[in-house]
mmCIF file of C-alpha atoms and ligand atoms in Angstrom:
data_model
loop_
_atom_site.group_PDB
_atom_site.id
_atom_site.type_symbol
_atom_site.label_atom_id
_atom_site.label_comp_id
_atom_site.label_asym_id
_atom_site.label_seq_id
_atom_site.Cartn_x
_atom_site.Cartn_y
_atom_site.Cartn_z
ATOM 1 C CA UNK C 1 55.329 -11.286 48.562
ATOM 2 C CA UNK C 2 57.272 -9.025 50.797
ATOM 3 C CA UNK C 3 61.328 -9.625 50.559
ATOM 4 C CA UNK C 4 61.986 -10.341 54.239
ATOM 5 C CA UNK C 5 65.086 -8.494 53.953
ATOM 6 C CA UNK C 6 67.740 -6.627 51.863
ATOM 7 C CA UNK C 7 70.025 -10.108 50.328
ATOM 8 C CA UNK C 8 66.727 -11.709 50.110
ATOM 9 C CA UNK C 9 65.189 -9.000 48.202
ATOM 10 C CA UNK C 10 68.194 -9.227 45.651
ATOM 11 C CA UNK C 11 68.931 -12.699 45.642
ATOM 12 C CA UNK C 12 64.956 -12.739 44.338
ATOM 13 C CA UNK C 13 65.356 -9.687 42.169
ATOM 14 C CA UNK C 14 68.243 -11.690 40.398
ATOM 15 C CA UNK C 15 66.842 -14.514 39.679
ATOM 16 C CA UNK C 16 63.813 -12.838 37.970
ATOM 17 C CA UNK C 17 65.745 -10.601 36.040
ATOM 18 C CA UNK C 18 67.944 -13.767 34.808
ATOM 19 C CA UNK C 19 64.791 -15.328 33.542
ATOM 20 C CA UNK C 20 62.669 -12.680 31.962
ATOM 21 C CA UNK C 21 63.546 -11.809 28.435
ATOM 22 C CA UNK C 22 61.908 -8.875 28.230
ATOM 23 C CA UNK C 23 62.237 -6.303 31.242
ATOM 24 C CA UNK C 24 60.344 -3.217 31.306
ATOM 25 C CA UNK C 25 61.174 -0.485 34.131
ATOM 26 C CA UNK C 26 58.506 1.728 35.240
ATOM 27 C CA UNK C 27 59.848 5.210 36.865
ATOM 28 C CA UNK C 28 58.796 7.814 39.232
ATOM 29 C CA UNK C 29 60.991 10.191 41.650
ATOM 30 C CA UNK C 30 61.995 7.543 44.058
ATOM 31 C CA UNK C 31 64.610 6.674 41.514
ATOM 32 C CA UNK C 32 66.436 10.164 41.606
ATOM 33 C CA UNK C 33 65.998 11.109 45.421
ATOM 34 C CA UNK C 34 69.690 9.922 45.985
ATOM 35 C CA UNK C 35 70.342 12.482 42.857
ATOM 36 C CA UNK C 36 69.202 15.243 45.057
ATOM 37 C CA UNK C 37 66.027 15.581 43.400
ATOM 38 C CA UNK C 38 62.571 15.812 46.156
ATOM 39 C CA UNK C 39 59.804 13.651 45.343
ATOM 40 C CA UNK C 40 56.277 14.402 45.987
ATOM 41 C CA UNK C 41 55.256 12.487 48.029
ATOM 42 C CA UNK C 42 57.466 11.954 51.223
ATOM 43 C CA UNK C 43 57.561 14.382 54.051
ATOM 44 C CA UNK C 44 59.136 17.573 53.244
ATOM 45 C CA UNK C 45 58.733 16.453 49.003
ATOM 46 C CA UNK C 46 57.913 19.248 46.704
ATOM 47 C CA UNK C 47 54.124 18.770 46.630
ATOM 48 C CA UNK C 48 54.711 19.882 50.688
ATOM 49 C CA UNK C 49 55.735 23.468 49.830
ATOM 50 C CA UNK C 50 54.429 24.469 46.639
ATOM 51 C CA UNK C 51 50.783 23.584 45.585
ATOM 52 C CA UNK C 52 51.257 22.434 41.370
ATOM 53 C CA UNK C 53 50.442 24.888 39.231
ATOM 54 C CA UNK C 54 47.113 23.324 37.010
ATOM 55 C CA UNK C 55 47.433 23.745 32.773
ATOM 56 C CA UNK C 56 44.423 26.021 32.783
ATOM 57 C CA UNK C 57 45.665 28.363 35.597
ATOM 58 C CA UNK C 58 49.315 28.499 33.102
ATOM 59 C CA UNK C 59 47.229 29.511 30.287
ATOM 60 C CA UNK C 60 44.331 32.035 31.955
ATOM 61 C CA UNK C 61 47.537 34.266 33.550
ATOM 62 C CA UNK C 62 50.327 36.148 32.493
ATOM 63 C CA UNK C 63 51.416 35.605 36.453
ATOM 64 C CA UNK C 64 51.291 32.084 37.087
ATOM 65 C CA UNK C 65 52.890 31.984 33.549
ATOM 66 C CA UNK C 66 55.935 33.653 35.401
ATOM 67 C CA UNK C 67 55.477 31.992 38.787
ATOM 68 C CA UNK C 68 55.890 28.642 36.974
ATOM 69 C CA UNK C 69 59.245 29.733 35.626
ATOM 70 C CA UNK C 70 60.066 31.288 38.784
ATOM 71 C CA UNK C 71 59.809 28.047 40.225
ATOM 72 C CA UNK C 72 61.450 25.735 37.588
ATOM 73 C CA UNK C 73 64.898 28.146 37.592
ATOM 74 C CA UNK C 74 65.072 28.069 41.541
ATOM 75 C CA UNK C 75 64.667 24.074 40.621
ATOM 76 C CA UNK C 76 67.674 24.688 38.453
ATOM 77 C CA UNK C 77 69.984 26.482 41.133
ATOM 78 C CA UNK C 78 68.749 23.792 43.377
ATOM 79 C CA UNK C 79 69.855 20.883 41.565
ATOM 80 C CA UNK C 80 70.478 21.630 37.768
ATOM 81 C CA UNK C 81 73.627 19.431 37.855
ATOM 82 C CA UNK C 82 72.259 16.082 39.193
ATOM 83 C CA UNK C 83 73.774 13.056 37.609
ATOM 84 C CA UNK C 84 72.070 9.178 37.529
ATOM 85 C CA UNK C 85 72.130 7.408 40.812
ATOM 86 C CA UNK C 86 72.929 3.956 41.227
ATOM 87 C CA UNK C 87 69.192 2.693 40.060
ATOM 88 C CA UNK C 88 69.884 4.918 36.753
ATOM 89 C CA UNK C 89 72.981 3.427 36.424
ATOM 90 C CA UNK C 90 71.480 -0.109 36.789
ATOM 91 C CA UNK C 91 68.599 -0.292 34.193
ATOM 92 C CA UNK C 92 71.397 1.565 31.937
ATOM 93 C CA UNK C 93 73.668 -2.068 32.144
ATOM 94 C CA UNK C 94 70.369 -4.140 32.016
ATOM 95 C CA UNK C 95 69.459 -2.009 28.744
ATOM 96 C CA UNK C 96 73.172 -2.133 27.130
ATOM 97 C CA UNK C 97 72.963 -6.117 28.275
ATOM 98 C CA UNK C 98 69.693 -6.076 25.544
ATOM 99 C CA UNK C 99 67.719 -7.155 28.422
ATOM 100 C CA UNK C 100 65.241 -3.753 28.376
ATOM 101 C CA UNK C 101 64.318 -2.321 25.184
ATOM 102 C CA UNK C 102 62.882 0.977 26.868
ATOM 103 C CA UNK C 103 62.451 2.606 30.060
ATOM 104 C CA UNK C 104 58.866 4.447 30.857
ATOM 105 C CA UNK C 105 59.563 6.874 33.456
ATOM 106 C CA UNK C 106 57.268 9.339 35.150
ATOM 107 C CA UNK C 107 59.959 11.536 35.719
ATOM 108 C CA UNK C 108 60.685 14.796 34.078
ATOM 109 C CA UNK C 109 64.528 15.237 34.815
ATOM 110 C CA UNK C 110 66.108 13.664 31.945
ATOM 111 C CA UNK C 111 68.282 11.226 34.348
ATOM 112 C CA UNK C 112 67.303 8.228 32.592
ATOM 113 C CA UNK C 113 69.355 9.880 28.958
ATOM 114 C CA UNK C 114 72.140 11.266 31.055
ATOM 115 C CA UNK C 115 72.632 7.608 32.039
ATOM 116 C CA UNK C 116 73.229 6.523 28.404
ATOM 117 C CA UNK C 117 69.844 5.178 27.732
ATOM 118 C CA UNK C 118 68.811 6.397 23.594
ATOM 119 C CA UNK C 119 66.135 9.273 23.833
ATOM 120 C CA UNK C 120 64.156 7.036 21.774
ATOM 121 C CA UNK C 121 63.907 4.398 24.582
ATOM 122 C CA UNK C 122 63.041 6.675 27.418
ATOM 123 C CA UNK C 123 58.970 6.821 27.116
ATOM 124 C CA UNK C 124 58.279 10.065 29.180
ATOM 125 C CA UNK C 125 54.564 9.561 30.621
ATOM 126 C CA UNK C 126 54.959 13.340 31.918
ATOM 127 C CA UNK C 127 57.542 15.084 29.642
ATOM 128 C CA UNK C 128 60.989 16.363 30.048
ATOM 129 C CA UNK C 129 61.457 19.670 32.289
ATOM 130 C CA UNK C 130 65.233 20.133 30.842
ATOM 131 C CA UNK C 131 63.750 22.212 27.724
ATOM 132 C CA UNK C 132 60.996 24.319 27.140
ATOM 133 C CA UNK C 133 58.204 23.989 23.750
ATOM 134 C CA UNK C 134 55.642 26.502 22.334
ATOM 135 C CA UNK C 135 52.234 25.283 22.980
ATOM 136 C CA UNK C 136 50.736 26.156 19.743
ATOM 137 C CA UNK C 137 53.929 25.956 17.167
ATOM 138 C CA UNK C 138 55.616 22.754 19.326
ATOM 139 C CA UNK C 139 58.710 24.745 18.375
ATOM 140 C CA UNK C 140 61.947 23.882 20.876
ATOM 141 C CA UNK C 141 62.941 26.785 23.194
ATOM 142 C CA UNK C 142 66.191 26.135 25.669
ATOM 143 C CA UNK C 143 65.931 27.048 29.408
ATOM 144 C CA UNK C 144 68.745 29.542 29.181
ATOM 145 C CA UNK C 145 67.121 31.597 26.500
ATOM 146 C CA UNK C 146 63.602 31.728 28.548
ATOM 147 C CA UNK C 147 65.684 32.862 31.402
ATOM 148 C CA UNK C 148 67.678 35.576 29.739
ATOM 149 C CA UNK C 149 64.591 36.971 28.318
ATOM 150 C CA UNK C 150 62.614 37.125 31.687
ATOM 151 C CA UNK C 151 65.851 38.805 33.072
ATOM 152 C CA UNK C 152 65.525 41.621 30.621
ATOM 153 C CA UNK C 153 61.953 41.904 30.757
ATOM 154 C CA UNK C 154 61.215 42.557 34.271
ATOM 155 C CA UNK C 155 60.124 38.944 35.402
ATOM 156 C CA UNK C 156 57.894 38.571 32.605
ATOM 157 C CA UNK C 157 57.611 35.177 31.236
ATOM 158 C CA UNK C 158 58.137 34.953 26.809
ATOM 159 C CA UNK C 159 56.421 34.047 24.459
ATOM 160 C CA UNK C 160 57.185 32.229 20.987
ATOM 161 C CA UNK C 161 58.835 34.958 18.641
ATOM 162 C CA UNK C 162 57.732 33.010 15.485
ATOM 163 C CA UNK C 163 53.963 32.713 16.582
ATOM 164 C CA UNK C 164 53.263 34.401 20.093
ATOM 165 C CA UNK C 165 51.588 31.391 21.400
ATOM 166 C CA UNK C 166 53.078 30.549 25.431
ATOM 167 C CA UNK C 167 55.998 28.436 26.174
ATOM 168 C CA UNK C 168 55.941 26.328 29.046
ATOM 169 C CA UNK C 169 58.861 23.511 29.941
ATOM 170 C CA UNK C 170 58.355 20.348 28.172
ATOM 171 C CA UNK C 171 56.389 18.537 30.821
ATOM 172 C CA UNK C 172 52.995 17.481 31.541
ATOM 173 C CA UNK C 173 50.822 19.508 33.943
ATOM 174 C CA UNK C 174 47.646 18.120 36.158
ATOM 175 C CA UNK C 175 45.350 18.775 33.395
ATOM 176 C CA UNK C 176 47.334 18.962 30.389
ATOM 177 C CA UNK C 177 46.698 15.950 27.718
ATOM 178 C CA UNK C 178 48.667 12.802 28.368
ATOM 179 C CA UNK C 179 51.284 12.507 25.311
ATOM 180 C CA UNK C 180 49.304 9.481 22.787
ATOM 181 C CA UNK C 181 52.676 8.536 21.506
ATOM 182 C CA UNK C 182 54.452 7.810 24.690
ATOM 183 C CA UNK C 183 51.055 5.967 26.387
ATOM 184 C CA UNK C 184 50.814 3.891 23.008
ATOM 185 C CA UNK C 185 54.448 2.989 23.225
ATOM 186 C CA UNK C 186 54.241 2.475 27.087
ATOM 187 C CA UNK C 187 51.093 0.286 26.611
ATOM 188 C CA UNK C 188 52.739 -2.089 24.114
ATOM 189 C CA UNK C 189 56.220 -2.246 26.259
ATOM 190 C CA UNK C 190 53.736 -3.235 29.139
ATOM 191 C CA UNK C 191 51.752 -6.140 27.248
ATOM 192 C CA UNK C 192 55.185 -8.011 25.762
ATOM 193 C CA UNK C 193 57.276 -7.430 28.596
ATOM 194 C CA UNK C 194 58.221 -10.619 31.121
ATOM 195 C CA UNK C 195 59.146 -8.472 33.950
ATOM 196 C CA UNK C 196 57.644 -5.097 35.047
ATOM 197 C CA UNK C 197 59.576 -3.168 37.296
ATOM 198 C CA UNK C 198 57.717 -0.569 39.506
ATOM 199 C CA UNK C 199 60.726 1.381 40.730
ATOM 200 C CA UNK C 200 60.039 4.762 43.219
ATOM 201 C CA UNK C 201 56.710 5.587 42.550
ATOM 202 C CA UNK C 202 53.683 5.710 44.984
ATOM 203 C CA UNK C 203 51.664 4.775 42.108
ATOM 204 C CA UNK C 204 48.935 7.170 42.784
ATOM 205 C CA UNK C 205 49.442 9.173 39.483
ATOM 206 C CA UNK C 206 46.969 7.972 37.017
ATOM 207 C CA UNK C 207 46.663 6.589 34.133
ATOM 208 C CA UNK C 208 50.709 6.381 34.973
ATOM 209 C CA UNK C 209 49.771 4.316 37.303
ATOM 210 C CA UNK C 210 47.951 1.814 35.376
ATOM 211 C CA UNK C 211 50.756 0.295 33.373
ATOM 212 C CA UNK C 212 51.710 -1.941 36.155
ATOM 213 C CA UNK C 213 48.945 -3.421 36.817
ATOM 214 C CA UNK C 214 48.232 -4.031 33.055
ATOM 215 C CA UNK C 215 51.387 -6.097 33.013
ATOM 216 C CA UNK C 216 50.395 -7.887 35.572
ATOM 217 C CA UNK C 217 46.913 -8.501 33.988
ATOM 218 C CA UNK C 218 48.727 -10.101 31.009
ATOM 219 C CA UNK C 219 50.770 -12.438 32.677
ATOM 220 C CA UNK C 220 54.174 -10.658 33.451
ATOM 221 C CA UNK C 221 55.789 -10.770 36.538
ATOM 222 C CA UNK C 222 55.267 -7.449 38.908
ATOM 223 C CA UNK C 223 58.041 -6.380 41.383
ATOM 224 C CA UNK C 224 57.972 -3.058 43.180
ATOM 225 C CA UNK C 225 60.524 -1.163 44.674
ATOM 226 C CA UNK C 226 59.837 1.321 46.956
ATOM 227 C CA UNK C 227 60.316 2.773 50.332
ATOM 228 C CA UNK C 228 56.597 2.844 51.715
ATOM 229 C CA UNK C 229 53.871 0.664 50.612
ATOM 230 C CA UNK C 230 51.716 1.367 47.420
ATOM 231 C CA UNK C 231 48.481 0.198 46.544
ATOM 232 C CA UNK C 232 49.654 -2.404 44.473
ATOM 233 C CA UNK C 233 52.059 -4.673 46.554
ATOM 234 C CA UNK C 234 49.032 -7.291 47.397
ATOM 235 C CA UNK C 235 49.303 -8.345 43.666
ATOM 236 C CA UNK C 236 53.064 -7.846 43.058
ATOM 237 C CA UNK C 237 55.294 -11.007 42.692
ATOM 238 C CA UNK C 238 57.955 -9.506 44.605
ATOM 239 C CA UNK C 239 57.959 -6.254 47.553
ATOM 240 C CA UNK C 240 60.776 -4.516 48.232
ATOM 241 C CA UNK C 241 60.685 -1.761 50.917
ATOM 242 C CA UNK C 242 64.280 -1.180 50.886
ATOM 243 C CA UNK C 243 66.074 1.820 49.417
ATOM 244 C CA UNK C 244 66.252 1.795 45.526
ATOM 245 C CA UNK C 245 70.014 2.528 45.290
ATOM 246 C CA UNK C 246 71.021 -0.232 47.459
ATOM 247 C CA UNK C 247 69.010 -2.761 46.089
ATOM 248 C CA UNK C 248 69.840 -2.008 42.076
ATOM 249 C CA UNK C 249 73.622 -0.954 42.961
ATOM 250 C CA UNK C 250 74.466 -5.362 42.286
ATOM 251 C CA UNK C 251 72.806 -4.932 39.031
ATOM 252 C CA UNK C 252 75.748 -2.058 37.932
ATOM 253 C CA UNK C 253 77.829 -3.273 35.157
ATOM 254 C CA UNK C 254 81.295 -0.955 34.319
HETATM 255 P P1 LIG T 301 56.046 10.325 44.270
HETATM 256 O O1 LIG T 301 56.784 11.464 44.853
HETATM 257 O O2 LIG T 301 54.578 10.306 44.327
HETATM 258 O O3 LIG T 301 56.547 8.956 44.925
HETATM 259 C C1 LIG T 301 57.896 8.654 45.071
HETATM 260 C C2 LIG T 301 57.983 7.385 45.873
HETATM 261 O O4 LIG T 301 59.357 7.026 45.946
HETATM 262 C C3 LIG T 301 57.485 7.541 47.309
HETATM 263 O O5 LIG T 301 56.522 6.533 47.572
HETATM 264 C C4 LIG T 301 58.746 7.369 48.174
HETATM 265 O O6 LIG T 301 58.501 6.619 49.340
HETATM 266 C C5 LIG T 301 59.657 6.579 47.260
HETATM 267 N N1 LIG T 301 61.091 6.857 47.458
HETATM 268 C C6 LIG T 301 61.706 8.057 47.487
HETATM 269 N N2 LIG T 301 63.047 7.899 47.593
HETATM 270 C C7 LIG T 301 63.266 6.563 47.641
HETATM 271 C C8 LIG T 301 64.437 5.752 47.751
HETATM 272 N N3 LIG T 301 65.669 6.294 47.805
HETATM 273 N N4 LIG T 301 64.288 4.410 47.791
HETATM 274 C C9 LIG T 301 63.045 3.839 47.738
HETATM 275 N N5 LIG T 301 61.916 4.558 47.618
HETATM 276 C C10 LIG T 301 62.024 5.888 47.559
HETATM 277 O O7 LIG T 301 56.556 10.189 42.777
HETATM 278 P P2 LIG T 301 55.830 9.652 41.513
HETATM 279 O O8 LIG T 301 54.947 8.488 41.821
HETATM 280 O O9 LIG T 301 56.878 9.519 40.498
HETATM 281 O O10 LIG T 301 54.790 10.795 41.107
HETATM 282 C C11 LIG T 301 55.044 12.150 41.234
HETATM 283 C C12 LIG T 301 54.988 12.912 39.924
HETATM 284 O O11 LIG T 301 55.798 14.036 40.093
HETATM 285 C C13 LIG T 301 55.584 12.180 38.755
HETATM 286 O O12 LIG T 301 54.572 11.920 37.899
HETATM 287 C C14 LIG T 301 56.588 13.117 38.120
HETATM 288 O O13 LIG T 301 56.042 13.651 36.943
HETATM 289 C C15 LIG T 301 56.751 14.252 39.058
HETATM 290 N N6 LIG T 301 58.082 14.400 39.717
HETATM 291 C C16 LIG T 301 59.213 14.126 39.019
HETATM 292 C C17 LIG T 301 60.450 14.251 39.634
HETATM 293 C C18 LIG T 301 61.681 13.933 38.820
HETATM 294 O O14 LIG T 301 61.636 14.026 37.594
HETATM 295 N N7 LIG T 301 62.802 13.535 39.455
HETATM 296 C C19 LIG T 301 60.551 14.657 40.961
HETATM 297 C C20 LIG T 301 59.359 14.954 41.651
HETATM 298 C C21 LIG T 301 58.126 14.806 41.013
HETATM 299 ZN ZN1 LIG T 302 55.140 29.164 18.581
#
């Protein structure tokens, strides 16, 4: 059902999250818009301006190689130093309070770990964007390095010194392999959770998408948060088209 209105929608979301024992939040960029991180999906979001750059085009040119890196440091001069928003903050208290063993996030900006939440229970479904890897050695590269090397090279992206294979930032492209570890560990948060919570994301990203619904399937309760309607609200257990910050802000504990 639809929360008529904002106490309503947390007077609800409280009383859920009192009963469930098990509470798993489910991610995407609504959660860090008040960070001053775009979304997609909303009207001037990032999909508006730049078309995504596929896996196969990164590895069949040299030049989208350095377009995507182009893109990712004006990212970083954009909003490099964003800190966890009030939802961030929120699952962090539920998570200290032992209420959520792990966070599944489709987002890539590492706002979930910056909000105290162990690496080890933030399940990234698309990878992490604040690091780079090798894609043939998996060997770590840091931004800063890539960038001081294309700044001495002309523009020219790197590639690994120890085994000349490409390095790309540590996040999941349209057509680059899902990680099996995260979507195993994702799967099993989703069938022994209680509670899913759908929290900023249009839930049009798939198989991301699915884990909602597959929670649902197996008896937990559903809520969604988000601004504009998804897909999924018919079967959710609880709507809420209010603003993610303002709803999870009551759920803050210092
Ligand atoms: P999306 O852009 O498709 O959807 C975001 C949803 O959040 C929209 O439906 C929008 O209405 C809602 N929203 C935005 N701000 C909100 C707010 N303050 N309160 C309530 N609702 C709000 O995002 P997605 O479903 O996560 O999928 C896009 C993909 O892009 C993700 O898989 C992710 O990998 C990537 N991405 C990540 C980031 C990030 O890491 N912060 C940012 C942009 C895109
Ligand atoms: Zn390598």
């Amino acid at each position: 059902m639809i929360a008529p209105n904002l106490d309503t929608a947390i007077a609800r979301l409280g009383q859920m999250i009192h009963d469930a024992r098990d509470i798993v939040p489910f991610t995407g960029a609504g959660i860090s818009t008040e960070c001053g991180i775009p979304d997609f999906r909303s009207p001037g979001g990032l999909w508006t301006k730049n078309r995504p750059i596929p896996f196969d085009e990164f590895l069949a040119s040299q030049e989208a190689r350095n377009e995507s890196w182009r893109r990712r440091f004006a990212m970083s001069d954009q909003f490099g130093d964003a800190q966890p928003g009030r939802g961030h903050r929120a699952l962090a208290s539920l998570y200290r309070a032992g209420k959520v063993p792990a966070v599944v996030t489709q987002n890539i900006d590492n706002l979930h770990q910056a909000s105290g939440i162990a690496p080890e229970h933030v399940v990234e479904l698309h990878g992490n964007t604040t690091y780079a890897v090798c894609l043939d050695c998996a060997g770590r590269y840091e931004l800063a390095w890539v960038r001081a090397r294309m700044e001495a090279g002309n523009g020219c992206a790197p590639d690994c010194p120890s085994c000349g294979g490409f390095i790309k930032t540590a996040t999941v492209s349209f057509g680059q392999a899902m990680p099996d570890e995260a979507m195993r560990h994702a799967e099993q948060l989703a069938l022994t959770c209680d509670l899913f919570l759908a929290i900023g994301s249009s839930l049009v990203v798939w198989p991301a998408a699915g884990f909602p619904l597959m929670a649902k399937r197996n008896g937990a309760r559903l809520v969604i948060i988000n601004r504009e309607p998804t897909e999924f609200d018919e079967v959710a257990d609880l709507v809420v088209h209010q603003d993610i910050g303002t709803v999870l802000e009551p759920f803050i504990v210092h």
